[in-house]
Tab-separated table of C-alpha atoms and ligand atoms in Angstrom:
chain	number	residue	atom	x	y	z
A	1	MET	CA	16.020	-13.595	17.518
A	2	LEU	CA	17.026	-17.074	14.700
A	3	PRO	CA	20.154	-18.893	15.479
A	4	GLU	CA	23.299	-17.759	14.595
A	5	PRO	CA	24.393	-18.428	11.612
A	6	ILE	CA	22.033	-17.999	9.670
A	7	SER	CA	21.977	-20.525	6.437
A	8	ARG	CA	20.078	-21.699	3.517
A	9	GLU	CA	18.903	-25.150	5.318
A	10	LEU	CA	17.032	-22.874	8.605
A	11	CYS	CA	15.825	-21.143	5.669
A	12	GLN	CA	14.479	-23.746	4.065
A	13	LYS	CA	13.619	-25.803	7.690
A	14	LEU	CA	11.340	-22.118	7.830
A	15	ASP	CA	9.876	-22.515	4.772
A	16	ALA	CA	8.244	-26.395	5.790
A	17	ALA	CA	6.538	-25.306	8.562
A	18	ASP	CA	4.719	-21.631	6.909
A	19	PRO	CA	1.213	-22.026	7.304
A	20	LEU	CA	0.666	-19.549	4.376
A	21	SER	CA	3.011	-21.676	1.623
A	22	ALA	CA	0.455	-22.445	-0.369
A	23	PHE	CA	-0.545	-19.152	-1.119
A	24	ARG	CA	2.197	-19.295	-3.651
A	25	GLY	CA	0.791	-21.355	-6.436
A	26	ARG	CA	-2.303	-18.822	-6.124
A	27	PHE	CA	0.432	-16.468	-7.698
A	28	GLN	CA	1.978	-17.104	-10.895
A	29	ALA	CA	5.721	-17.575	-10.591
A	30	PRO	CA	8.035	-16.192	-13.081
A	31	GLN	CA	9.572	-17.896	-15.736
A	32	LYS	CA	12.757	-16.741	-15.568
A	33	ASP	CA	14.823	-17.128	-12.134
A	34	THR	CA	14.111	-13.482	-10.760
A	35	ILE	CA	13.418	-13.286	-6.898
A	36	PHE	CA	10.549	-9.936	-7.179
A	37	LEU	CA	11.287	-7.378	-3.737
A	38	ASP	CA	8.947	-5.015	-5.147
A	39	ALA	CA	6.281	-5.494	-3.210
A	40	ASN	CA	6.129	-1.748	-2.259
A	41	SER	CA	6.064	-0.677	-5.822
A	42	MET	CA	3.961	-3.160	-7.779
A	43	GLY	CA	2.974	-7.037	-6.229
A	44	ALA	CA	2.876	-9.865	-8.181
A	45	MET	CA	-0.117	-10.756	-10.249
A	46	PRO	CA	-2.631	-13.509	-9.090
A	47	ALA	CA	-2.199	-17.318	-11.191
A	48	THR	CA	-6.390	-16.213	-12.033
A	49	VAL	CA	-5.652	-13.004	-13.908
A	50	PRO	CA	-5.302	-14.537	-17.701
A	51	ASP	CA	-8.269	-16.887	-17.899
A	52	ARG	CA	-10.174	-14.096	-15.936
A	53	LEU	CA	-9.308	-11.468	-18.351
A	54	ALA	CA	-9.380	-13.547	-21.575
A	55	SER	CA	-13.311	-14.446	-19.966
A	56	PHE	CA	-13.940	-10.560	-19.710
A	57	CYS	CA	-13.187	-10.371	-23.260
A	58	THR	CA	-15.175	-12.752	-25.394
A	59	ASP	CA	-18.045	-13.786	-22.362
A	60	ALA	CA	-19.017	-10.312	-21.661
A	61	TRP	CA	-17.812	-8.206	-24.192
A	62	VAL	CA	-17.634	-9.195	-27.231
A	63	GLU	CA	-20.920	-11.614	-26.717
A	64	LEU	CA	-23.108	-9.434	-23.887
A	65	ARG	CA	-22.054	-5.635	-24.234
A	66	ARG	CA	-23.889	-3.696	-22.358
A	67	GLN	CA	-26.170	-6.782	-20.889
A	68	GLY	CA	-22.170	-7.568	-19.727
A	69	TRP	CA	-23.784	-4.851	-16.519
A	70	ASN	CA	-26.664	-7.840	-15.812
A	71	HIS	CA	-24.104	-10.581	-16.378
A	72	PHE	CA	-22.035	-10.455	-13.841
A	73	GLU	CA	-21.080	-8.247	-11.262
A	74	TRP	CA	-19.080	-4.719	-12.655
A	75	MET	CA	-21.706	-2.653	-10.313
A	76	GLU	CA	-20.642	-4.567	-7.362
A	77	ARG	CA	-16.376	-5.110	-7.731
A	78	PRO	CA	-15.735	-1.879	-6.061
A	79	TYR	CA	-17.868	-2.884	-3.230
A	80	GLN	CA	-16.116	-6.569	-3.049
A	81	ILE	CA	-13.470	-5.542	-3.261
A	82	GLY	CA	-13.683	-3.320	-0.343
A	83	GLN	CA	-15.320	-6.114	1.546
A	84	SER	CA	-12.241	-8.568	0.427
A	85	ILE	CA	-9.714	-6.214	1.785
A	86	ALA	CA	-11.160	-4.692	4.916
A	87	HIS	CA	-9.812	-7.663	7.797
A	88	LEU	CA	-6.430	-6.349	6.390
A	89	MET	CA	-6.845	-3.129	7.869
A	90	GLY	CA	-8.696	-3.167	10.842
A	91	ALA	CA	-11.634	-1.942	9.222
A	92	GLN	CA	-15.605	-3.213	9.138
A	93	PRO	CA	-16.401	-4.595	5.666
A	94	ASP	CA	-18.729	-2.505	4.574
A	95	ASP	CA	-16.596	0.937	5.812
A	96	VAL	CA	-13.791	0.180	2.099
A	97	ILE	CA	-14.648	1.135	-1.051
A	98	ALA	CA	-12.211	0.662	-3.991
A	99	CYS	CA	-12.431	2.951	-6.304
A	100	ASP	CA	-10.868	6.315	-8.310
A	101	ASN	CA	-7.042	6.379	-7.807
A	102	THR	CA	-5.160	7.437	-4.703
A	103	THR	CA	-4.660	10.456	-5.261
A	104	VAL	CA	-8.107	11.815	-6.205
A	105	ASN	CA	-9.000	8.866	-2.778
A	106	LEU	CA	-6.928	11.320	-0.928
A	107	TYR	CA	-8.311	14.744	-2.209
A	108	LYS	CA	-11.656	13.618	-1.527
A	109	LEU	CA	-11.190	12.626	1.873
A	110	LEU	CA	-8.313	15.523	2.601
A	111	THR	CA	-11.460	17.694	1.388
A	112	TYR	CA	-14.153	15.767	3.127
A	113	ALA	CA	-12.172	16.338	6.585
A	114	TRP	CA	-11.978	19.623	6.343
A	115	ARG	CA	-15.446	20.226	5.748
A	116	VAL	CA	-16.407	17.660	8.760
A	117	ARG	CA	-13.587	19.083	11.039
A	118	SER	CA	-14.905	20.209	14.274
A	119	SER	CA	-11.883	22.511	14.718
A	120	GLY	CA	-9.091	24.499	13.515
A	121	ASN	CA	-7.701	25.131	10.308
A	122	VAL	CA	-3.778	23.971	9.818
A	123	ILE	CA	-3.565	20.562	8.291
A	124	LEU	CA	-0.905	19.198	9.644
A	125	SER	CA	1.191	17.053	7.758
A	126	GLU	CA	5.173	16.324	7.397
A	127	ASP	CA	7.780	16.186	4.202
A	128	GLY	CA	8.215	12.322	4.719
A	129	ASN	CA	4.901	12.022	3.536
A	130	PHE	CA	4.624	10.814	-0.445
A	131	PRO	CA	4.430	13.904	-2.907
A	132	THR	CA	0.900	13.084	-4.140
A	133	ASP	CA	-0.016	13.172	-0.884
A	134	LEU	CA	1.514	17.491	-0.353
A	135	TYR	CA	0.586	18.675	-3.632
A	136	VAL	CA	-2.870	17.271	-2.712
A	137	ALA	CA	-2.625	19.494	0.142
A	138	GLN	CA	-1.317	21.874	-0.965
A	139	GLY	CA	-3.593	22.184	-3.769
A	140	LEU	CA	-6.634	23.388	-1.381
A	141	PRO	CA	-6.592	26.665	-0.662
A	142	ASN	CA	-6.676	26.771	-4.489
A	143	ALA	CA	-9.933	25.016	-4.253
A	144	LEU	CA	-12.799	25.916	-3.175
A	145	VAL	CA	-13.201	24.353	0.259
A	146	GLY	CA	-12.322	27.382	2.759
A	147	GLU	CA	-8.801	28.186	3.825
A	148	PRO	CA	-6.900	25.318	5.197
A	149	THR	CA	-3.613	26.262	6.358
A	150	ILE	CA	-0.876	23.680	5.488
A	151	LYS	CA	2.376	22.963	7.297
A	152	ILE	CA	4.837	20.354	6.218
A	153	CYS	CA	6.646	19.382	9.557
A	154	ASN	CA	10.469	19.086	8.630
A	155	SER	CA	10.653	16.058	11.840
A	156	ARG	CA	7.689	13.583	13.072
A	157	ASP	CA	9.540	15.128	16.749
A	158	GLU	CA	8.277	18.529	14.886
A	159	LEU	CA	4.409	17.518	13.570
A	160	ILE	CA	3.882	15.946	17.105
A	161	ASP	CA	5.627	19.234	18.808
A	162	ARG	CA	2.743	20.954	16.625
A	163	ILE	CA	-0.224	19.531	17.238
A	164	ASP	CA	-2.723	22.317	19.241
A	165	ALA	CA	-6.427	23.653	18.872
A	166	ASN	CA	-5.583	25.300	15.663
A	167	THR	CA	-4.806	21.803	14.536
A	168	ALA	CA	-7.872	20.042	12.071
A	169	VAL	CA	-7.052	17.565	10.114
A	170	ILE	CA	-3.598	15.179	10.808
A	171	TYR	CA	-2.889	13.691	6.928
A	172	LEU	CA	-0.019	11.126	7.451
A	173	SER	CA	1.474	8.629	4.973
A	174	HIS	CA	1.399	5.433	7.584
A	175	VAL	CA	4.917	4.559	6.604
A	176	ASP	CA	7.423	6.546	5.179
A	177	TYR	CA	7.956	5.564	1.547
A	178	ARG	CA	11.601	5.789	1.544
A	179	THR	CA	12.791	4.749	4.881
A	180	SER	CA	9.598	2.542	5.998
A	181	ALA	CA	9.881	4.416	9.044
A	182	ARG	CA	6.172	3.562	10.378
A	183	TRP	CA	3.550	6.046	12.466
A	184	ASN	CA	2.324	4.585	15.915
A	185	MET	CA	-1.623	5.221	14.563
A	186	ALA	CA	-3.035	5.061	18.051
A	187	ASP	CA	-0.646	7.221	19.294
A	188	ILE	CA	-1.264	9.659	16.652
A	189	CYS	CA	-4.757	9.318	17.183
A	190	GLN	CA	-5.037	9.932	20.200
A	191	ARG	CA	-3.009	13.177	20.052
A	192	ALA	CA	-5.592	14.750	17.505
A	193	LYS	CA	-8.735	13.604	20.109
A	194	GLU	CA	-7.058	15.504	22.760
A	195	VAL	CA	-7.013	18.622	20.523
A	196	GLY	CA	-10.432	17.940	18.288
A	197	ALA	CA	-8.627	17.478	15.279
A	198	LEU	CA	-9.648	14.384	12.518
A	199	THR	CA	-7.004	12.095	10.581
A	200	VAL	CA	-6.227	11.096	7.536
A	201	TRP	CA	-3.724	7.924	6.932
A	202	ASP	CA	-2.371	6.485	3.244
A	203	LEU	CA	-1.894	3.211	4.212
A	204	SER	CA	-0.417	2.241	0.336
A	205	HIS	CA	2.610	0.953	2.030
A	206	SER	CA	1.122	-0.723	4.889
A	207	THR	CA	-1.748	-2.868	3.575
A	208	GLY	CA	-1.151	-6.311	2.443
A	209	ALA	CA	2.107	-6.459	4.465
A	210	ILE	CA	1.904	-5.104	8.577
A	211	PRO	CA	-0.581	-5.119	10.962
A	212	VAL	CA	-3.125	-1.813	11.000
A	213	ASP	CA	-5.733	-1.204	13.317
A	214	LEU	CA	-8.378	1.058	12.112
A	215	MET	CA	-11.385	0.965	14.230
A	216	GLY	CA	-8.110	-0.165	17.172
A	217	SER	CA	-6.901	3.124	16.182
A	218	ASP	CA	-10.119	4.947	16.324
A	219	ALA	CA	-8.355	6.488	13.023
A	220	ASP	CA	-10.712	8.729	11.273
A	221	PHE	CA	-10.102	8.260	7.757
A	222	ALA	CA	-7.634	5.950	5.259
A	223	ILE	CA	-6.994	5.996	1.801
A	224	GLY	CA	-4.204	3.199	-0.128
A	225	CYS	CA	-2.972	1.764	-3.549
A	226	GLY	CA	-4.323	-1.432	-4.975
A	227	TYR	CA	-1.223	-2.333	-6.848
A	228	LYS	CA	1.171	-2.659	-4.286
A	229	TYR	CA	1.028	-5.811	-1.528
A	230	LEU	CA	-2.164	-5.600	-2.609
A	231	SER	CA	-1.575	-7.279	-5.884
A	232	GLY	CA	-4.218	-5.450	-7.382
A	233	GLY	CA	-2.269	-4.905	-10.892
A	234	PRO	CA	-0.718	-1.852	-11.913
A	235	GLY	CA	-2.887	1.481	-12.685
A	236	GLY	CA	-5.742	-0.762	-10.756
A	237	ALA	CA	-8.288	0.929	-8.238
A	238	ALA	CA	-7.361	2.694	-4.952
A	239	TYR	CA	-9.540	2.229	-1.969
A	240	LEU	CA	-10.786	4.000	0.804
A	241	TRP	CA	-11.770	4.222	4.430
A	242	VAL	CA	-14.278	6.229	6.608
A	243	ASN	CA	-14.731	5.947	9.885
A	244	PRO	CA	-18.763	4.921	10.186
A	245	ARG	CA	-19.562	8.091	12.697
A	246	HIS	CA	-18.249	10.059	10.081
A	247	ALA	CA	-19.776	8.336	7.473
A	248	ASP	CA	-22.494	10.424	6.813
A	249	ALA	CA	-21.441	13.681	8.184
A	250	ALA	CA	-21.931	15.115	4.886
A	251	TRP	CA	-22.246	14.739	1.091
A	252	PRO	CA	-18.789	14.048	-0.371
A	253	THR	CA	-16.879	16.196	-1.972
A	254	ILE	CA	-17.045	15.114	-5.559
A	255	CYS	CA	-20.896	13.518	-5.909
A	256	GLY	CA	-21.259	11.225	-8.798
A	257	TRP	CA	-24.390	9.177	-10.008
A	258	MET	CA	-22.461	6.098	-8.697
A	259	GLY	CA	-22.380	7.739	-5.036
A	260	HIS	CA	-26.615	8.454	-5.799
A	261	GLU	CA	-28.441	6.077	-3.089
A	262	ASN	CA	-30.392	4.758	-6.240
A	263	VAL	CA	-27.945	5.131	-9.138
A	264	PHE	CA	-30.625	3.817	-11.926
A	265	ALA	CA	-33.244	5.825	-10.651
A	266	PHE	CA	-31.539	8.585	-12.581
A	267	ALA	CA	-33.384	11.711	-10.072
A	268	THR	CA	-32.562	15.107	-10.764
A	269	GLN	CA	-32.390	15.504	-7.092
A	270	TYR	CA	-29.083	14.280	-5.631
A	271	ALA	CA	-29.423	12.263	-2.504
A	272	PRO	CA	-25.932	10.424	-0.763
A	273	HIS	CA	-25.884	6.749	-0.532
A	274	THR	CA	-24.929	5.848	3.351
A	275	GLY	CA	-21.725	5.093	4.519
A	276	ALA	CA	-18.117	5.428	2.332
A	277	TRP	CA	-20.350	3.902	-0.794
A	278	ARG	CA	-20.949	7.588	-1.394
A	279	HIS	CA	-17.583	7.999	-2.201
A	280	ALA	CA	-17.916	6.104	-5.561
A	281	THR	CA	-17.454	8.531	-8.247
A	282	GLY	CA	-18.810	7.681	-11.794
A	283	THR	CA	-18.640	4.315	-13.611
A	284	PRO	CA	-16.389	2.051	-12.771
A	285	ALA	CA	-12.775	0.974	-13.960
A	286	VAL	CA	-14.141	-1.941	-14.762
A	287	ILE	CA	-11.823	-4.373	-16.662
A	288	ALA	CA	-9.207	-3.431	-14.023
A	289	ASN	CA	-11.703	-3.713	-11.183
A	290	GLU	CA	-11.645	-8.158	-13.163
A	291	VAL	CA	-8.128	-7.347	-12.896
A	292	PHE	CA	-7.974	-6.815	-8.733
A	293	SER	CA	-10.879	-9.179	-7.915
A	294	CYS	CA	-8.371	-11.701	-8.796
A	295	ALA	CA	-6.407	-10.369	-5.619
A	296	ALA	CA	-9.833	-9.819	-3.994
A	297	ASP	CA	-10.635	-13.701	-4.192
A	298	ILE	CA	-6.786	-14.822	-2.364
A	299	TRP	CA	-7.429	-11.458	-0.086
A	300	ARG	CA	-10.552	-13.169	1.433
A	301	ASP	CA	-8.651	-16.226	1.817
A	302	VAL	CA	-6.156	-14.746	4.468
A	303	ASP	CA	-5.793	-15.093	7.824
A	304	ALA	CA	-4.582	-11.269	8.728
A	305	THR	CA	-2.299	-12.209	11.519
A	306	LEU	CA	-0.738	-14.874	10.182
A	307	LEU	CA	0.352	-12.791	7.128
A	308	TRP	CA	1.687	-10.229	9.578
A	309	ASP	CA	3.629	-11.930	11.683
A	310	LYS	CA	5.396	-13.726	8.271
A	311	HIS	CA	6.339	-10.612	6.976
A	312	LYS	CA	7.735	-9.844	10.266
A	313	GLN	CA	9.540	-12.849	10.061
A	314	LEU	CA	10.455	-12.418	6.760
A	315	GLY	CA	11.352	-8.464	7.107
A	316	ASN	CA	13.770	-9.697	10.180
A	317	LEU	CA	15.664	-12.982	8.570
A	318	LEU	CA	16.520	-10.269	5.663
A	319	ILE	CA	18.213	-7.367	8.143
A	320	ASP	CA	19.549	-10.666	10.192
A	321	THR	CA	20.826	-12.057	6.704
A	322	LEU	CA	22.237	-8.634	5.133
A	323	GLU	CA	24.355	-7.908	8.520
A	324	GLN	CA	25.679	-11.977	8.832
A	325	GLU	CA	26.841	-11.752	5.355
A	326	CYS	CA	26.757	-8.351	3.835
A	327	ALA	CA	28.219	-5.558	6.819
A	328	ALA	CA	31.535	-6.330	6.572
A	329	LEU	CA	30.934	-4.994	2.492
A	330	GLY	CA	29.310	-1.680	3.062
A	331	VAL	CA	26.333	-2.797	3.726
A	332	THR	CA	24.548	-0.200	6.505
A	333	ILE	CA	20.345	-1.316	7.514
A	334	ASN	CA	18.480	2.249	7.372
A	335	THR	CA	15.276	0.746	8.219
A	336	PRO	CA	13.886	0.107	12.105
A	337	ARG	CA	15.095	-2.520	12.972
A	338	ASN	CA	12.360	-2.326	16.055
A	339	TYR	CA	9.479	-4.582	14.146
A	340	ASP	CA	6.148	-1.982	15.327
A	341	GLU	CA	8.244	0.847	13.888
A	342	ARG	CA	8.907	-0.332	9.921
A	343	GLY	CA	6.439	-0.759	7.266
A	344	GLY	CA	6.610	-3.165	4.190
A	345	HIS	CA	9.802	-2.546	3.061
A	346	ILE	CA	13.184	-2.763	4.441
A	347	GLY	CA	16.199	-0.723	3.324
A	348	PHE	CA	20.099	-0.175	3.408
A	349	SER	CA	22.513	2.238	1.999
A	350	HIS	CA	25.787	1.001	0.280
A	351	GLU	CA	28.130	3.069	-1.654
A	352	GLY	CA	27.036	2.115	-5.232
A	353	ALA	CA	23.611	1.539	-4.419
A	354	GLY	CA	22.452	2.979	-7.897
A	355	PRO	CA	24.939	0.419	-9.916
A	356	LEU	CA	24.107	-2.433	-7.719
A	357	CYS	CA	20.433	-2.532	-8.011
A	358	GLU	CA	21.120	-2.518	-11.476
A	359	ALA	CA	23.218	-5.020	-11.530
A	360	LEU	CA	21.215	-7.100	-8.950
A	361	LEU	CA	18.696	-6.446	-11.680
A	362	ASP	CA	20.791	-9.038	-14.005
A	363	ALA	CA	21.367	-11.117	-11.464
A	364	GLY	CA	17.399	-11.686	-11.040
A	365	VAL	CA	16.978	-9.490	-8.121
A	366	VAL	CA	14.334	-6.733	-8.266
A	367	GLY	CA	14.543	-3.738	-5.974
A	368	SER	CA	14.182	-0.140	-6.405
A	369	PHE	CA	16.480	2.134	-5.635
A	370	ARG	CA	16.348	5.641	-4.257
A	371	LYS	CA	18.952	8.383	-4.294
A	372	PRO	CA	20.983	9.022	-2.891
A	373	ASN	CA	22.412	5.647	-1.527
A	374	ALA	CA	19.082	3.765	-0.519
A	375	LEU	CA	18.134	0.196	-1.824
A	376	ARG	CA	14.590	-1.511	-0.807
A	377	PHE	CA	13.157	-4.808	-1.215
A	378	GLY	CA	9.477	-5.021	-0.450
A	379	LEU	CA	8.492	-7.707	0.961
A	380	GLY	CA	5.644	-10.216	-0.479
A	381	ALA	CA	4.107	-12.369	2.403
A	382	LEU	CA	1.923	-14.329	-0.141
A	383	TYR	CA	4.936	-14.865	-2.589
A	384	LEU	CA	8.016	-15.220	-1.209
A	385	SER	CA	10.077	-17.868	0.497
A	386	TYR	CA	12.249	-17.922	3.407
A	387	GLU	CA	14.221	-19.404	0.738
A	388	ASN	CA	14.549	-16.590	-1.707
A	389	ILE	CA	15.308	-14.090	1.038
A	390	TRP	CA	18.947	-16.283	1.055
A	391	GLU	CA	19.445	-15.916	-2.487
A	392	THR	CA	18.815	-12.755	-2.609
A	393	VAL	CA	21.162	-11.937	-0.162
A	394	GLU	CA	23.476	-14.452	-1.921
A	395	ARG	CA	23.248	-13.202	-5.310
A	396	LEU	CA	24.093	-9.314	-3.161
A	397	LYS	CA	27.312	-11.109	-1.616
A	398	HIS	CA	28.324	-12.285	-4.852
A	399	ILE	CA	28.084	-8.295	-6.840
A	400	LEU	CA	29.513	-7.019	-3.841
A	401	ASN	CA	32.629	-9.625	-2.908
A	402	THR	CA	33.526	-9.294	-7.628
A	403	GLU	CA	32.840	-5.335	-7.033
A	404	SER	CA	30.760	-6.269	-10.344
A	405	TRP	CA	28.408	-3.540	-9.821
A	406	ARG	CA	31.220	-0.877	-10.235
A	407	GLN	CA	31.372	-1.962	-14.006
A	408	ALA	CA	30.359	0.488	-16.945
A	409	LYS	CA	27.066	-0.975	-17.990
A	410	TYR	CA	26.020	-0.471	-14.715
A	411	GLN	CA	26.558	3.217	-13.492
A	412	LYS	CA	23.190	3.914	-16.047
A	413	VAL	CA	20.692	3.815	-13.418
A	414	SER	CA	17.208	3.596	-13.734
A	415	VAL	CA	13.899	4.305	-11.646
B	17	PLP	C1	2.519	6.630	-0.580
B	17	PLP	C2	1.892	6.158	-1.460
B	17	PLP	N1	0.982	7.296	-1.623
B	17	PLP	C3	0.151	7.779	-3.000
B	17	PLP	C4	1.139	6.544	-4.108
B	17	PLP	C5	0.908	6.697	-5.587
B	17	PLP	O1	-0.694	7.530	-5.789
B	17	PLP	P1	-1.209	7.450	-7.112
B	17	PLP	O2	-2.022	5.530	-7.445
B	17	PLP	O3	-2.324	8.077	-7.206
B	17	PLP	O4	-0.273	7.180	-8.170
B	17	PLP	C6	2.354	6.176	-4.011
B	17	PLP	C7	3.086	5.844	-5.241
B	17	PLP	O5	3.852	5.306	-4.960
B	17	PLP	C8	3.319	6.408	-2.929
B	17	PLP	O6	3.545	5.592	-1.970
């Protein structure tokens, strides 16, 4: 708990004592006085990206063309990125690989989990899972993967109640993309183990923000996107993780040449690479990986414990400041207050959330609106300051006090 009342001066003191403050300089600051609170949607750009891309264009593509594969590390990037972010999710470096997009990786690992399961025929999920996750599961009975029954539960309690000997796979987003409610990963993995089921986790709203401990929780599979908290760039590669105990259990769902044990042998016969790397498919997205690789250079230097601690302090500060300054103005926090139960973003509700979000954009605060009445602020702990939190709430309070959000120009709400 912070001493009351919270003030700009208190936030400045917290900034002065922030052990991660030097990381702010490793991201490109916006020219305008904008506070970006959309790390849950798109993380900030690493400052090295423009030079890296310029060099890619001239030094590599123009001057070297196909020799670029030999002179630069384009083939190694998927593994290097995986190795650089593994510590943020409690994984061993070689068990993570950056490739494809989240949806494709969900398909690859959910089908793999289905094939290596020990028993059961039900894939259990909940309606708080992200839509693409649910669609991938719903599409499985049409694909050539046996006959899974897909059960999408309406509440977390229902899901827990339904875990039984018929459960083959428990398939969840670690953090709810709307409410930021976090599952207790270790608890669910334990319940899965008791009935012989496997777990598949979507970490898109977790990795790079909150503590994740895949090995310590004894999870089976995980997937996540690169473009949110990880700052891997719009449209960049997603990542996947396979618990080593399953890594060599079966061929991957997509047996691509990049997952072959010896890609340049150009063998007729497929033979899978060892470990998670067999889930690489085709040619890596070289340009996008150059961008993600700039973020990976930063993540390699980040002490995960310090990152998680700062994220927690930023979230607590935001909740407390919103309550102190805006509770009387109709703002109600709708994310769990207990840090162990929440994810990367803080949400609150207000009767005018949509127009409020537009008015905030005009005031230089970028959050996101979710119907019917919620606003979400995603916290990128490497580049946000404590004073940013204070300033955000000040701008919000001004909009609420003046009721400027009611103006006609803010009534058309963007996504
Ligand atoms: C939890 C979660 N999973 C998956 C996705 C999207 O996956 P993809 O990268 O395939 O678009 C999102 C997008 O916001 C997401 O929030």
